[in-house]
Backbone as a ProteinNet text record, in pm:
[ID]
protein_1_A
[PRIMARY]
MTALLFLPLLLPFALPPLARRCLDRLAPVTALWTLTCAVLVLAGASVAALGALVLNGLLEVPVLATLGELVHPLRTASDLVVLPAAAGATGVLTVGAWTLARSAARQLRAFRVARTQADRRPAAGDLCVIDSPHPDAYALPGRPHRIVVTTAMLRSLAPREREALFAHERAHNNYGHHRFLLAAELAAHCHPGLRPVRAAVALAAERAADEAAAAVVGDRKLTARAIARAALATQAARSDRPDFAPAATTGPVPRRVAALLAAPRRRSRAASWLALLVVACACVSAGASAAGVLAFHHQVEVAQGEAAR
[TERTIARY]
8460	8444.1	8543.6	8630.4	8743.4	8649	8598.5	8513.4	8392.7	8331.3	8227.6	8283.7	8382.8	8460.9	8511.2	8532.9	8556.2	8434.4	8297.9	8200.5	8175.6	8166.9	8134.6	8256.5	8382	8478.1	8469.6	8356.7	8326	8216.4	8091.9	7960.7	7982.2	8071	8063.6	8102.7	8176.3	8198.5	8067.4	7958.5	7859.2	7758.7	7781.3	7701.1	7715	7819.8	7846.9	7730.7	7731.9	7640.2	7496.8	7484.1	7329.1	7329.7	7405.3	7371.2	7319.5	7395.4	7374.6	7214.4	7184.9	7043.4	6950	6977	6890.9	6896.9	7014.8	6966.8	6861.1	6868.8	6805.3	6641.9	6620.5	6477.8	6404.8	6464.2	6438	6402.1	6298.5	6275.4	6390.6	6425.3	6578	6569.9	6466.7	6465.2	6476.5	6399	6423.1	6567	6616	6751	6862.1	6848.6	6943.1	6911.5	6803.9	6827.4	6854.8	6794.2	6845.3	7019	7058.4	7208.9	7283.9	7250.9	7310.5	7337.8	7192.3	7174.2	7253.8	7259.4	7332.7	7489.2	7525.4	7660.6	7734.1	7638.4	7670.4	7700.9	7604.7	7608.3	7706	7741.8	7844.9	7983.7	7988	8120.7	8132.3	8044.6	8042.3	8087.5	8001.2	8026.5	8162.8	8247	8345.3	8468.7	8436.5	8563.9	8525.3	8424.2	8422.1	8483.9	8456.6	8530.3	8686.5	8719.1	8856.1	8947.6	8860.1	8924.4	8904.5	8802.5	8829.6	8907.4	8968.2	9081.7	9183.4	9210.7	9362.6	9356.8	9266.7	9285.2	9319.1	9262.7	9265.5	9400.6	9468.8	9629	9700	9667.8	9754.1	9765.7	9626.1	9645	9705.8	9785.8	9859.2	10016.8	10020.8	10169.1	10159.6	10274.2	10275.6	10235.3	10316.5	10341.6	10198.9	10125.1	10001.1	9890.5	9891.5	9811.4	9830.3	9945.8	9973.3	9903.9	9911.3	9845.6	9709.8	9651.3	9495.6	9468.1	9533.3	9516.8	9473.3	9496.6	9457.7	9549.5	9453.9	9536.7	9508.8	9437.2	9435	9456.3	9511.6	9542.6	9405.7	9399.5	9297.5	9265.2	9153.7	9097.2	9059.3	9194.6	9170.9	9187.3	9188.4	9217.6	9359.9	9429	9580.6	9642.3	9761.5	9851.8	9876.2	9852.2	9857.8	9738.7	9639.4	9543.1	9526.4	9532.7	9509.1	9607.1	9735.1	9858.9	9830.4	9835.8	9827.4	9673.6	9581.2	9470.8	9450.6	9521.5	9547.7	9630.5	9755.8	9835.1	9766.1	9702.3	9604.3	9507.9	9434	9362.8	9405.4	9512.4	9608.7	9646.8	9672.8	9705.3	9586.7	9470.4	9354.6	9308.1	9317.4	9242.3	9344.9	9473.8	9579.2	9574.9	9547	9546.5	9401	9306.8	9159.7	9158.7	9243.9	9254.1	9331	9428	9507.7	9428.2	9371.5	9319.9	9181.3	9136.7	9001.7	9060.5	9164.1	9234.6	9266.9	9332.8	9365.5	9227.9	9146	9023.5	8956.5	8947	8866.8	8938.6	9075.7	9157.8	9130.3	9141.7	9093.4	8949.1	8875.7	8723.5	8689.7	8770	8746	8818.6	8905.6	8966.8	8914.9	8845.8	8766.6	8629.5	8558	8450.4	8458.2	8582.2	8584.8	8618.6	8701.5	8701.6	8573.9	8485.1	8371.5	8273.6	8281.6	8183.7	8236.7	8362.4	8408.9	8389.1	8407.8	8373.1	8208.5	8121.5	7969.6	7950	7981.9	7984.4	7989.9	8103.3	8154.6	8054.6	7971.1	7892.5	7746.9	7664.1	7514.5	7468.2	7339.1	7266.8	7126.5	7065.1	6915.8	6839	6780.8	6759.6	6826.4	6857.1	6932.8	7051.4	7029.3	7088.1	7223.1	7340.2	7442.2	7515.4	7532.6	7581.2	7734.5	7829.1	7957.6	7999.3	8072.6	8155.8	8243.6	8229.8	8340.1	8313.5	8417.2	8439.5	8372.2	8410.8	8395.5	8240.1	8163.6	8002.6	8049.3	7958.3	7932.4	7819.3	7767	7636.6	7649.8	7606	7631.6	7530.9	7493	7421	7525.4	7565.1	7655.8	7580.8	7613	7553.8	7617.3	7546.9	7593.4	7486.4	7524	7430.9	7437.1	7351.7	7253.4	7298.8	7187.9	7240.4	7237.9	7329	7306.5	7351.1	7262.2	7281.8	7389.1	7510.5	7618.3	7604	7604.9	7588.3	7672.6	7785.6	7827.8	7781.3	7833.8	7767.3	7764.4	7884.2	7884.1	7784.4	7739.7	7634.5	7512.9	7487.3	7376.3	7338.2	7459.5	7471.1	7441.4	7452.7	7453.5	7301.8	7231	7095.2	6985.7	6861	6731.5	6707.2	6613.4	6527.8	6471.5	6375.2	6308.6	6402.8	6538.2	6634.3	6680.9	6733.5	6772.1	6687	6549.2	6457	6478.4	6476.5	6517.3	6636.8	6734.7	6832.7	6843.4	6787.1	6783.4	6703.5	6594	6500.1	6589.6	6660.1	6770.3	6821.3	6928.3	7010.3	6949.9	6824.5	6741.8	6703.7	6676.4	6632.6	6743.8	6873.2	6994.6	6985.3	6965.6	6989.4	6864.9	6727.7	6644	6632	6677.7	6680.6	6789.9	6910.1	7032.9	7106.5	7114	7190.5	7341	7393.9	7527.1	7573.8	7451.3	7479	7486.8	7423.9	7440.5	7545.4	7631.6	7754.2	7860	7855.1	7956.4	7928.6	7855.5	7818	7873.6	7880.1	7919.3	8057.3	8108.6	8251.1	8338.8	8267.5	8305.4	8326.2	8225.3	8201.6	8300.2	8358.8	8442.2	8593.8	8616.6	8747.7	8747.7	8623.3	8610.9	8649.4	8608.1	8610.3	8659.9	8738.8	8780.5	8648.6	8584	8459.1	8330.6	8341.3	8254.5	8261.8	8414.1	8422.1	8351.9	8333.1	8249.1	8111.6	8039.6	7933	7905.2	8001.6	8024.2	7929.9	7990.6	7917.8	7806.4	7736.3	7586.3	7488.1	7567.6	7497.8	7486.1	7600.2	7588.8	7476.6	7470.1	7383.6	7238.7	7231.2	7109.5	7042.4	7116.3	7107.1	7080.7	7162.1	7122.2	6968.5	6939.2	6817.8	6732.4	6753	6619.2	6612.7	6726.3	6703.5	6653.1	6679.8	6604.5	6474.4	6430.7	6285.2	6225	6274	6221.2	6208	6318.8	6321.4	6204.8	6201.7	6080.8	5937.3	5925.2	5769.5	5770.8	5873.4	5855.5	5805.7	5906.3	5862.3	5770.8	5721	5598.7	5654.2	5787.9	5841.3	5948.6	5911.8	6027.4	6124.6	6080.3	6160.5	6252.6	6198.5	6262.5	6385.6	6359	6450	6569.2	6526.8	6633.5	6721.1	6661	6715.4	6814.6	6775.8	6858.3	6978.1	6960.8	7080.5	7175	7114.2	7178	7285	7229.5	7299.5	7395.8	7347.5	7446.3	7573.8	7559	7656	7783.9	7706.8	7817.7	7875	7838	7863.8	7992.8	7985.7	8096.4	8188.2	8170.8	8235	8391.8	8419.3	8584.8	8597.7	8524.1	8539.5	8613.9	8692.6	8746.5	8661.7	8636.4	8558.7	8634.7	8614.2	8712.9	8589.1	8489.3	8388.6	8411.6	8373.2	8410.2	8321.5	8369.8	8301.5	8160.8	8121.1	8005.8	7908.2	7949.4	7855.8	7796.2	7683.5	7638.5	7577.2	7588.4	7579.7	7489.6	7415.9	7325	7413.9	7562.5	7617.6	7741.8	7707.6	7788.8	7726.4	7813.2	7750	7731.5	7696.1	7640.7	7522.8	7554.7	7450.1	7352.7	7414	7325.2	7218.2	7242	7169.2	7052.4	7095.7	7001	6891	6926.6	6868.6	6770	6805.8	6712.2	6622.2	6639.6	6557.3	6425.8	6481.5	6389	6292	6344.4	6246	6171.5	6216.3	6131.6	6030.2	5901.9	5807.4	5867.3	5786.1	5838.6	5831.7	5925.5	5898.1	5830.5	5745.1	5657	5721.4	5672.6	5733.7	5693	5769.6	5743.7	5782.3	5753.7	5771.9	5924.4	6002.5	6130.5	6216.4	6152.4	6228.6	6231.7	6115	6100.1	6191.7	6196.5	6288.6	6447.9	6460.3	6615.3	6634.9	6551.1	6567.4	6582.2	6510.2	6504.9	6661.3	6691.1	6828.4	6947.9	6952.1	7039.3	7032.8	6903.1	6896.1	6946.8	6918.7	6937.8	7128.5	7163.5	7298.4	7346.7	7285.9	7365.8	7313.3	7197.2	7175.2	7261	7290.4	7373.4	7480.2	7549.9	7686.8	7686.5	7616.4	7579.9	7570.1	7496.3	7475.8	7566.4	7657.8	7767.3	7883.8	7921.7	7993.9	8005.3	7825.6	7807	7817.7	7804.8	7807.7	7984.5	8036.7	8209.4	8268.7	8218.3	8255.4	8226.8	8092.7	8066	8138.9	8149.5	8209.1	8350.6	8435	8566.4	8571.6	8463.8	8438.5	8437.6	8356.2	8328	8454.4	8531.3	8671.5	8777.1	8757.8	8857.4	8803.7	8699.5	8657.8	8698.6	8671.4	8725.9	8857.2	8934.3	9093.8	9133.7	9034.5	9071.2	9014.5	8951.5	8887.8	8774.6	8683.8	8575.2	8448.1	8423.5	8349	8297	8411	8376.5	8338.2	8332.4	8295.4	8162.8
13503.5	13337.8	13296.9	13346.1	13299.1	13304.1	13420.7	13427.5	13318.9	13295.2	13201.8	13054.5	13040.3	12914.9	12880.9	12998.3	12986.3	12961.2	13014.6	12962	12840.7	12720.6	12609.7	12543.3	12609.9	12559.1	12596.5	12721.4	12740.2	12698.2	12678.8	12633.8	12509.8	12402.9	12270.2	12290.4	12386.4	12402.3	12441.8	12481.2	12531.1	12412.2	12277.3	12184.6	12082.6	12080.1	11987.1	12080.1	12182.2	12245	12250.8	12242.5	12206	12058.5	11976.3	11829.7	11806.5	11861.8	11806.4	11851.7	11983.2	12008.5	11929.5	11877.5	11800.4	11637.1	11613.7	11508.4	11502.8	11632.8	11661.5	11687.1	11758.5	11798.3	11703.7	11632.7	11575.5	11436.6	11386.3	11228.1	11172	11045	10970.6	10957.6	10903.6	10881.3	10998	11113.6	11248.4	11328.1	11303.4	11340.9	11274.2	11140.9	11046.2	11078.2	11109.5	11128	11283	11375.9	11521.9	11555.1	11471	11509.8	11418.6	11309.4	11240.6	11340.8	11349.1	11435.5	11556.6	11636	11756.4	11721.2	11622.8	11598	11547.2	11515.5	11436.8	11578.7	11659.6	11780.8	11881.5	11911.9	11976.1	11932.5	11786.6	11701.7	11747.7	11707.5	11728.8	11887.1	11978.4	12086.2	12146.5	12103.5	12136.7	12096.3	11969.6	11882.2	11986.7	12008.7	12063.2	12198	12281.9	12418.1	12402.5	12312.9	12239.8	12225.2	12152.7	12109	12234.3	12313.6	12443	12532.4	12555.1	12642.7	12561.2	12425.8	12391.9	12424.8	12395.8	12418	12560.1	12644.9	12785.6	12821.6	12770.5	12791.1	12739.9	12607.5	12532.5	12622.6	12684.2	12751.3	12892.3	12895.1	13053.2	12987.7	12856.2	12832.6	12830.8	12896.4	12931.9	12797.8	12694.1	12562.6	12496.2	12486.9	12419.7	12524.8	12669	12737.8	12713.6	12678.4	12665.7	12524.4	12437.6	12315.9	12313.9	12426.8	12427.1	12501.5	12549.5	12655.2	12770.2	12857.8	12948.5	13072.9	13163.5	13245.9	13393.9	13409.6	13522.8	13508.3	13568.9	13546.4	13520.8	13405.9	13406	13545.5	13593.1	13701	13620.6	13631.7	13609.8	13707.9	13672.6	13735.6	13762.5	13823.8	13852	13712	13703.1	13561	13542.4	13643.4	13639.5	13549.6	13572	13500.2	13347.6	13363.7	13237.2	13130.5	13160.9	13074.6	12990.9	13061.3	13013.6	12925.1	12973	12881.6	12759.3	12766.7	12623.8	12534.7	12589.9	12503.9	12451.4	12513.6	12488.2	12382.2	12412.6	12311	12178.1	12205.7	12070.5	11979.5	12021.8	11950	11899.6	11961.7	11919.9	11822.8	11825.6	11711.4	11593.1	11584.9	11481.1	11434.4	11485.3	11453.7	11373.3	11442.8	11362.7	11219.6	11235	11115.2	11010.2	11043.7	10936.9	10877.8	10939.8	10918.8	10835	10882.8	10802.8	10647.9	10647	10515.7	10415.3	10468.1	10416	10342.6	10453.8	10379.3	10286.2	10297.7	10216.6	10072.8	10072.6	9937.1	9866.8	9945.6	9895.5	9848.1	9913.5	9878.1	9740.4	9742.7	9618.5	9499.7	9514.3	9398.9	9366	9435.9	9393	9331.4	9414.3	9325.9	9205.2	9176.6	9057.1	8931.1	8969.3	8873.8	8875.7	8953.6	8927	8846.2	8885.3	8828.2	8672.6	8629.3	8512.8	8434	8496.6	8424.7	8398.2	8483	8470.3	8338.5	8350.7	8228.6	8104.9	8100.2	7963.4	7884.1	7993.2	7917.9	7893.1	7814.5	7804.1	7901.3	7950.9	8031.6	7997.6	8052.1	8033.2	8166.2	8171.9	8264.9	8384.7	8500.1	8596.1	8581.5	8509.3	8495.2	8401.2	8455.5	8372.6	8390.7	8271.1	8269.5	8194.2	8292.6	8267.1	8218.8	8101	8074.3	8156.9	8264.1	8358	8375.8	8414.4	8445.2	8613.9	8639.5	8778	8844.6	8914.5	8956.7	9037.7	9036.5	9118.8	9088	9195.7	9164.2	9276.5	9253.6	9368.5	9313.3	9399.3	9413.3	9385.2	9300.6	9261	9285.4	9411.9	9382.7	9315.3	9263.6	9208.4	9114.3	9025.9	8919.8	8778.4	8727.6	8794.1	8872.4	8974.1	9028.7	8918	8961.6	8898.4	8942.8	8874.3	8941.1	8876.5	8898.3	8845.1	8845.5	8748.9	8736.6	8653	8670.9	8587.6	8508.9	8390.3	8307.6	8377.7	8448.3	8528.6	8630.3	8694.6	8786.4	8732.5	8611.4	8552.3	8510.5	8458.4	8423.1	8560.6	8664.1	8795.7	8862.8	8810.8	8854.2	8764	8818.2	8712	8712.2	8594.2	8563.7	8690.9	8751.3	8851.9	8986	8985.4	9105.4	9042	8930	8899.7	8942.6	8908	8967.1	9098.5	9199.3	9337.3	9345.1	9285.8	9325.5	9275.3	9147.6	9116	9203.2	9254.6	9362.6	9467.4	9530	9650.6	9626.7	9499.1	9469.8	9446.9	9387.6	9348.6	9496	9595.2	9730.8	9787.2	9769	9832.7	9774.6	9646.2	9544.5	9579.1	9611.4	9619.2	9767.9	9876.6	10005.8	10046.8	9972.8	9985.5	10091.4	10078.3	10218.9	10218.7	10109.2	10091.3	10215.5	10225.2	10324.7	10442.8	10474.6	10602.9	10640.5	10516.3	10543.6	10561.8	10468.8	10507.2	10632.1	10715.1	10825.1	10923.1	10904.8	11023.2	10981.3	10846	10812.7	10895.2	10898.5	10954.2	11105.9	11155	11315	11355	11283.9	11317	11320.2	11259.1	11258.8	11385.3	11427	11536.3	11671.6	11689.2	11816.4	11814	11876.7	11830.9	11858.9	11986	12035	11933	11812.2	11742.5	11610.1	11607.5	11477.3	11464.5	11555	11565.1	11499.8	11520.4	11484.8	11318.2	11267.5	11087.3	11038.3	11102.7	11037.1	11096.3	11178.2	11239.1	11161.1	11112.6	11003.4	10867.5	10847.6	10712.4	10709.8	10818.4	10806.9	10827.6	10869.5	10911.7	10758.8	10691.5	10529.9	10463.9	10472.8	10381.9	10428.3	10537.8	10593.7	10545.7	10537.9	10509.9	10349.3	10280.5	10136.8	10099.7	10205.3	10177.5	10197.6	10297.3	10308.7	10206.1	10160.4	10059	9898.2	9887.6	9772.8	9780.7	9899	9920.3	9889.8	9944.1	9927.5	9753.2	9669.6	9531.9	9471	9491.7	9429.6	9481.9	9599.7	9654.8	9726.6	9725.5	9749.5	9857.4	9978.7	10043.5	10033.3	10014.8	9963.7	9858	9747.7	9628.2	9632.4	9720.2	9769.1	9833.7	9927.7	10025	9924.8	9841.8	9765.3	9651.6	9585.6	9514	9575.1	9703.3	9769.4	9805.7	9858.6	9884.9	9775	9646.8	9536.6	9481.7	9488	9442.5	9539.7	9684.5	9781.2	9735.2	9728	9692.5	9555.3	9479.7	9342.5	9339.7	9432.8	9448.1	9553.7	9638.8	9730.5	9730.7	9585.9	9572.7	9463.8	9413.9	9373.4	9422.2	9324	9385.7	9338.3	9412.7	9399.5	9420.2	9349.8	9340.8	9377.6	9402.4	9448.7	9573	9598	9696.9	9833.2	9954.2	10068.1	10083.2	10021.6	10057.5	9933	9837.6	9742.2	9799	9832.4	9918	9826.1	9845.6	9771.8	9850.6	9787.2	9835.7	9869.9	9822.3	9886.3	9992.4	10035.8	10168.4	10301.4	10434.2	10539.3	10568.5	10694	10732.5	10628.4	10525	10432.3	10524	10573.9	10645.9	10718.6	10798.8	10885.9	10813.3	10711.3	10654.5	10607.2	10522.5	10458.5	10557.4	10690.6	10810.7	10835.9	10838.7	10879	10761.6	10640.4	10507.7	10526.8	10567.1	10551.8	10715.9	10807	10932.1	10905.6	10993	10952.1	11030.5	10961.2	10995.8	11154.2	11224.5	11374.6	11406.6	11477.9	11552.8	11632.5	11629.7	11734.3	11854.9	11963.3	12100.3	12196.7	12319.7	12398.1	12431.1	12437.7	12471	12352.4	12249.7	12142.8	12131.1	12170.8	12192.2	12305.2	12407.7	12513.3	12467.7	12403.3	12351.9	12270.9	12169.9	12086.6	12189	12261	12361.8	12452.2	12490.1	12543.9	12449.7	12338.5	12251.8	12233.5	12208.4	12228	12344.3	12447.8	12561.6	12598.3	12535.6	12553.1	12454	12337.4	12254.5	12328.4	12393.3	12446.8	12538.1	12642.3	12766.8	12693.5	12602.9	12546.6	12502.5	12424.3	12367.5	12480.1	12569.1	12680.6	12767.5	12772.2	12863.8	12816.8	12655.3	12589.2	12576	12560.4	12565.7	12700	12799.4	12935.7	12943.6	12918.5	12956.6	12838.6	12716.8	12619.9	12685.6	12729.4	12774.9	12914.7	12991	13113.9	13080	12995	12933.5	12914.4	12790.4	12733.9	12868.8	12964.3	13057.2	13137.7	13184	13220.5	13154.6	13039.6	12944.3	12960.8	12973.2	12966.6	13126.8	13237.1	13347.6	13332.2	13268.2	13276.5	13214.2	13114.5	13028.5	13096.9	13213.5	13282.8	13200.1	13098.9	13042.6	13125.1	13218.4	13269.8	13374.2	13405.3	13529.5	13462.9	13349.1	13302.7	13288.8
1325.8	1316.8	1461.2	1502.9	1601.6	1715.6	1742.8	1885.8	1907.2	1757.7	1766.4	1840.2	1768.4	1770	1924.5	2001.5	2157	2223.3	2209.2	2287.1	2286.9	2191.2	2228.7	2326.9	2318.2	2428.5	2584.1	2597.7	2705.3	2773.5	2690.6	2743.9	2814.2	2795.7	2860.3	2986.8	3062.5	3178.9	3248.8	3188.2	3253.1	3275.5	3241.2	3238.6	3353.3	3423.7	3543.5	3662.4	3695.1	3809.4	3754.2	3631.7	3582.3	3592.6	3582.9	3572.4	3704.7	3797.2	3958.8	4004.5	3949.3	3988.6	3910.7	3793.9	3697.3	3795.5	3850.2	3918.2	4047.2	4101.3	4207.1	4215.6	4075.5	4032.2	3915.6	3847.2	3729.8	3755.1	3704.6	3709.8	3656.7	3714.9	3669.6	3515	3452.9	3321.2	3211.8	3274.1	3211.7	3201.9	3360.4	3369.6	3287.1	3272.4	3193.6	3050.3	2992	2854.9	2819.9	2919	2865.7	2900.5	3011.1	3008.5	2898.3	2874.9	2760.7	2636.5	2596.5	2460.2	2476.7	2557.6	2593.3	2598.4	2662	2657.7	2515	2456.1	2312.5	2229.4	2235.5	2129.1	2207	2317.1	2373.3	2315.7	2320.2	2282.3	2144.6	2055.9	1924.7	1857.9	1963.7	1921.1	1935.5	2066.8	2103.2	2010.5	1955	1848.6	1727.1	1696.7	1549.4	1573.8	1699	1693.7	1699.5	1793.8	1798	1658.8	1558.9	1432.2	1340.2	1354.1	1272.8	1320.7	1453.1	1497.7	1464.9	1459	1416.1	1254.1	1188.3	1044.9	1023.3	1082.2	1087.2	1120.3	1207	1211.8	1094.3	1065.7	947	852.5	800.6	649.9	669.6	793.6	820.2	772.6	767	731.2	580.7	530.2	373.3	288.7	340.6	262.4	227.7	363.5	378.4	273.6	303.9	242.1	77.8	34.8	-112	-162.2	-59	-81.7	-82.5	9.8	-0.8	-133.2	-218.2	-327.9	-275.3	-178.8	-152.1	-225.4	-302.3	-385.6	-324	-189	-96.6	18.3	101.3	249.5	300.8	407.5	499.8	552.8	579.7	660.1	793.5	896.9	1022.5	1129.9	1227.7	1366.8	1365.1	1452	1477.7	1506.1	1457.3	1454.2	1603.2	1687	1828.7	1860.4	1817.4	1900	1783.6	1654.3	1597.9	1599.5	1611	1624.9	1758	1875.3	2003	2023.8	1955.6	1956.6	1879.7	1796.4	1679.3	1765.2	1812.9	1912.7	2042.1	2098.6	2217.2	2156.9	2062.1	1987	1962.7	1892	1850.6	1976.4	2094.7	2195.5	2274.6	2277.2	2322.4	2254.6	2121.2	2049.1	2046.6	2055.8	2064	2210.6	2314.7	2412.2	2435.3	2393.8	2384.4	2329.5	2221.5	2130.2	2198.2	2248.3	2319.1	2450.7	2527	2666.6	2603.8	2479.1	2451.8	2387.6	2359.2	2294.3	2394.3	2483.2	2628.1	2695.3	2702.3	2786.5	2711.9	2564.6	2483.6	2477.9	2470.7	2481.8	2608.2	2732.8	2873.1	2864.1	2837.7	2840.4	2767.2	2630.7	2531.7	2620.9	2669.6	2746.2	2851.5	2932.2	3051.4	2991.1	2883.3	2814.9	2773	2723.3	2665.1	2737.1	2884.9	2992	3037.6	3084.4	3139.6	3063	2918.1	2820.9	2834.4	2806.7	2805.8	2919.5	3034.2	3167.5	3192.9	3121.2	3133.2	3057.6	2930.4	2828.8	2860.2	2952.9	2998.4	3075.2	3153.5	3236.8	3205.5	3236.9	3210.3	3262.4	3162.7	3215.7	3231.6	3330.3	3359	3301.8	3169.7	3104	3103.7	3169.2	3129.9	3263.8	3336	3456.7	3475.9	3480.3	3505	3628.5	3678.7	3818.3	3797	3870.9	3883.1	4012.6	4025.1	4177.6	4226.2	4303	4329.2	4475.3	4568	4714.4	4701.8	4598.9	4611	4570.6	4629.5	4609.8	4492.5	4413.9	4265.2	4201.8	4131.1	4031.1	3952.6	3801.5	3719.5	3573	3515	3387.4	3278.4	3227.9	3108.9	2980.8	2883.5	2768.5	2680	2529.5	2434.5	2383.8	2306	2266.8	2316.5	2369.8	2458.9	2580	2624.9	2764.4	2868.9	2969.7	3077.1	3207.1	3322.3	3456.6	3498	3540.8	3604.4	3755.5	3832.4	3982.6	4026.1	4120.3	4202	4322.7	4346.6	4449.8	4593.6	4605.1	4741.8	4737.1	4634.6	4635.2	4665.1	4609	4662.2	4781.2	4867.3	4997.7	5084.8	5051.2	5127.3	5106.5	5019.1	5000.6	5057	5088.8	5127.4	4986.3	4954.9	4843	4758	4834.4	4782.6	4764.7	4835.9	4795.4	4683.5	4641.2	4510	4402.5	4404.9	4329.6	4288.1	4390.9	4367.8	4300.1	4331.1	4278	4110.6	4094.4	3960.6	3868.6	3922.9	3854.5	3817.8	3906.4	3883.8	3778.7	3760.7	3642	3501.4	3559.3	3413.1	3353.1	3443.6	3391.8	3319.3	3361.1	3291.1	3139.3	3153.4	3009.3	2923.6	2986.9	2908.6	2826.3	2911.8	2856.7	2793.1	2770.5	2719.6	2782	2931.8	2978.9	2938.5	2938	2889.5	2777.7	2675.4	2560.8	2624.7	2735.7	2800.5	2846.1	2948.6	3007	2884.9	2773.6	2689.8	2607.3	2598.6	2546.3	2636.5	2762.3	2866.2	2872.2	2864.5	2830.1	2730.8	2614.1	2476.2	2482.8	2545.4	2572.1	2659.3	2773.8	2850.4	2800.1	2692.1	2628.7	2527.4	2488.4	2407.9	2458.1	2566.1	2645.1	2781.5	2858.1	2976.2	3090.4	3041.3	3139.7	3138.6	3049.5	3072.9	3138	3190.2	3265.9	3418.1	3480.2	3553	3574.3	3429.5	3389.1	3365.7	3347.4	3355	3472.6	3609.8	3724.7	3743.7	3708.8	3697.3	3596	3472.2	3379.1	3468.6	3505.6	3581.9	3693	3758.8	3886.2	3809.9	3732.5	3663.1	3592.3	3546	3519.4	3633.6	3752.7	3839.9	3917.2	3924.9	3973.1	3893.7	3765.1	3671.1	3697.9	3700.6	3724	3870.3	3970.9	4097	4093.3	4034.3	4017.2	3923	3825.8	3746	3836.6	3937.9	4015.6	4094.2	4173.5	4267.5	4204.4	4109.9	4034.1	3983.2	3960.3	3919.1	4068.7	4157.9	4297.5	4376.1	4345.7	4405.7	4550.8	4597.7	4726.7	4721.7	4734.6	4734.4	4848.4	4991.4	5108.7	5078.1	5024.5	5004.7	4887	4792.9	4694.2	4736.2	4820.8	4890.7	4985.2	5046.5	5155.4	5050.8	4942.2	4869.4	4813.3	4766	4711.1	4836.9	4937	5043.2	5133.4	5107.5	5135.9	5055.5	4909.9	4785.3	4811.3	4817.4	4824.7	4941	5072.1	5184.1	5159.8	5080.5	5065.8	4981.7	4874.9	4761.8	4808.3	4930.9	4964.1	4940.9	4992.6	4983	4874.4	4811.5	4688.3	4577.7	4489.7	4358.3	4253.7	4156.4	4012.4	3917.9	3805.3	3690.7	3570.8	3598.4	3504.1	3419.8	3297.6	3243.1	3299.5	3274	3334.7	3266.8	3170.2	3077.2	3154.9	3183.9	3250.5	3380.5	3400.2	3501.7	3627.7	3744.6	3853.6	3978.3	4052.1	4151.6	4244.9	4261.8	4399.8	4373.2	4237.3	4185.6	4231.4	4237.4	4262.5	4414.2	4429.4	4587.1	4627.5	4684.9	4730.9	4840.1	4971.4	5065.5	4969.3	4881.7	4824.6	4724.3	4654.5	4591.3	4695.1	4805.9	4899.2	4980.9	4985.9	5049.4	4928	4830.5	4706.9	4708.1	4707.6	4703	4837.2	4952.5	5070.7	5088.9	4997.6	5000.1	4910.1	4893.8	4814.8	4653.3	4561.6	4432.9	4409.1	4359	4328.6	4216	4242.3	4154.4	4038.9	3921.3	3817.8	3846.7	3844.6	3867.6	3761.6	3798.2	3686.1	3661.8	3793.6	3795.3	3746.9	3760.1	3678.7	3543.5	3495.7	3343	3291.5	3364.7	3303	3335.7	3406.7	3414	3277.3	3289.2	3160	3035.6	3023.3	2915.9	2885.4	3013.8	3012.7	2986.1	3028.2	2966.5	2826.5	2763	2621	2556.8	2597.9	2536.1	2542.4	2640.4	2660.4	2535	2516.8	2425.9	2283	2251.9	2125.1	2101.9	2205.9	2180.9	2144.9	2187.2	2168	2010.2	1991.9	1858.6	1727.8	1771.6	1674.1	1642.5	1785.4	1777.8	1701.7	1687.9	1650.2	1496.6	1469.5	1326.1	1259.1	1275.1	1237.2	1204.8	1352.7	1321.6	1211.8	1188.3	1091.3	960.9	953.5	806.5	763.2	853.3	841.2	801.7	861.4	810.5	694	682.5	528.9	401.9	440.1	338.8	354	446.2	413.1	336.8	373.4	263.5	147.3	125.4	-42.3	-101.2	-2.8	-47.7	-98.6	14.5	-29	-146.4	-167.2	-312.1	-432.5	-412.9	-515.2	-562	-491.8	-545.7	-505.7	-407.8	-368	-473.3	-545.5	-615.8	-759.2	-785.7	-936.8	-956.6
[MASK]
+++++++++++++++++++++++++++++++++++++++++++++++++++++++++++++++++++++++++++++++++++++++++++++++++++++++++++++++++++++++++++++++++++++++++++++++++++++++++++++++++++++++++++++++++++++++++++++++++++++++++++++++++++++++++++++++++++++++++++++++++++++++++++++++++++++++++++++++++++++++++++++++++++++++++++++++++++++

């Protein structure tokens, strides 16, 4: 049982290199969905495994075993394995919960400030223009969705480039990309091996919005030029927007511009196998976690004398 619970704690470390390959080989939307689903499954499996390890160690304590109504000792591995594993799992869960709470509080404050600032300004449809000397533009989720852009950003772009920028941010709102960013942020606090995947999910969301904007304006070169100029304008600017509010100027912009200027990648068999490998990694982790938790639950029932009834 203990060996099964260690597998979901090791598999997340295999996802970051696979995520980088997914960004190169898969279509942006496919990569976004594949990575987000995989990171959520891996995060859930690792938390379940950590919880089972903690409970396994707690039931080794006589007082807690009595409270759990155990009439027989738990059939576990040696205390040299169980107790250190339980202590380590407790530490990982505690640190993860603390960092998640801090991040959630910070992001909530930033979202409230951005939302209040946008709601105070008159909007033209979903477009909200803020008078500021700092160039910035981003998609602000909420009800209703907003595309927030500063006057400095508008002055930095030509009229058609503005259309491409607005199409990019509108794609973020239309397809709910903030949900993918929130999922990746949550998973990053569940397991340290999943932290590098946040950047991969964010890049996949930006690439998906790039392609959507290029389809709307009908000009890939124009879209690439608009993103590059917007990124150059915001290079030295400071933004207080929340991390889950996607923006065209985030991520490795040269890589995104190069992808827009290149011909769209055709789906290949290697890309399909790569996606299947990511899915298989998530499924194995989920299966091992479920099997380990069920085995632990059965051992507790045996120790309580219920399995023999």
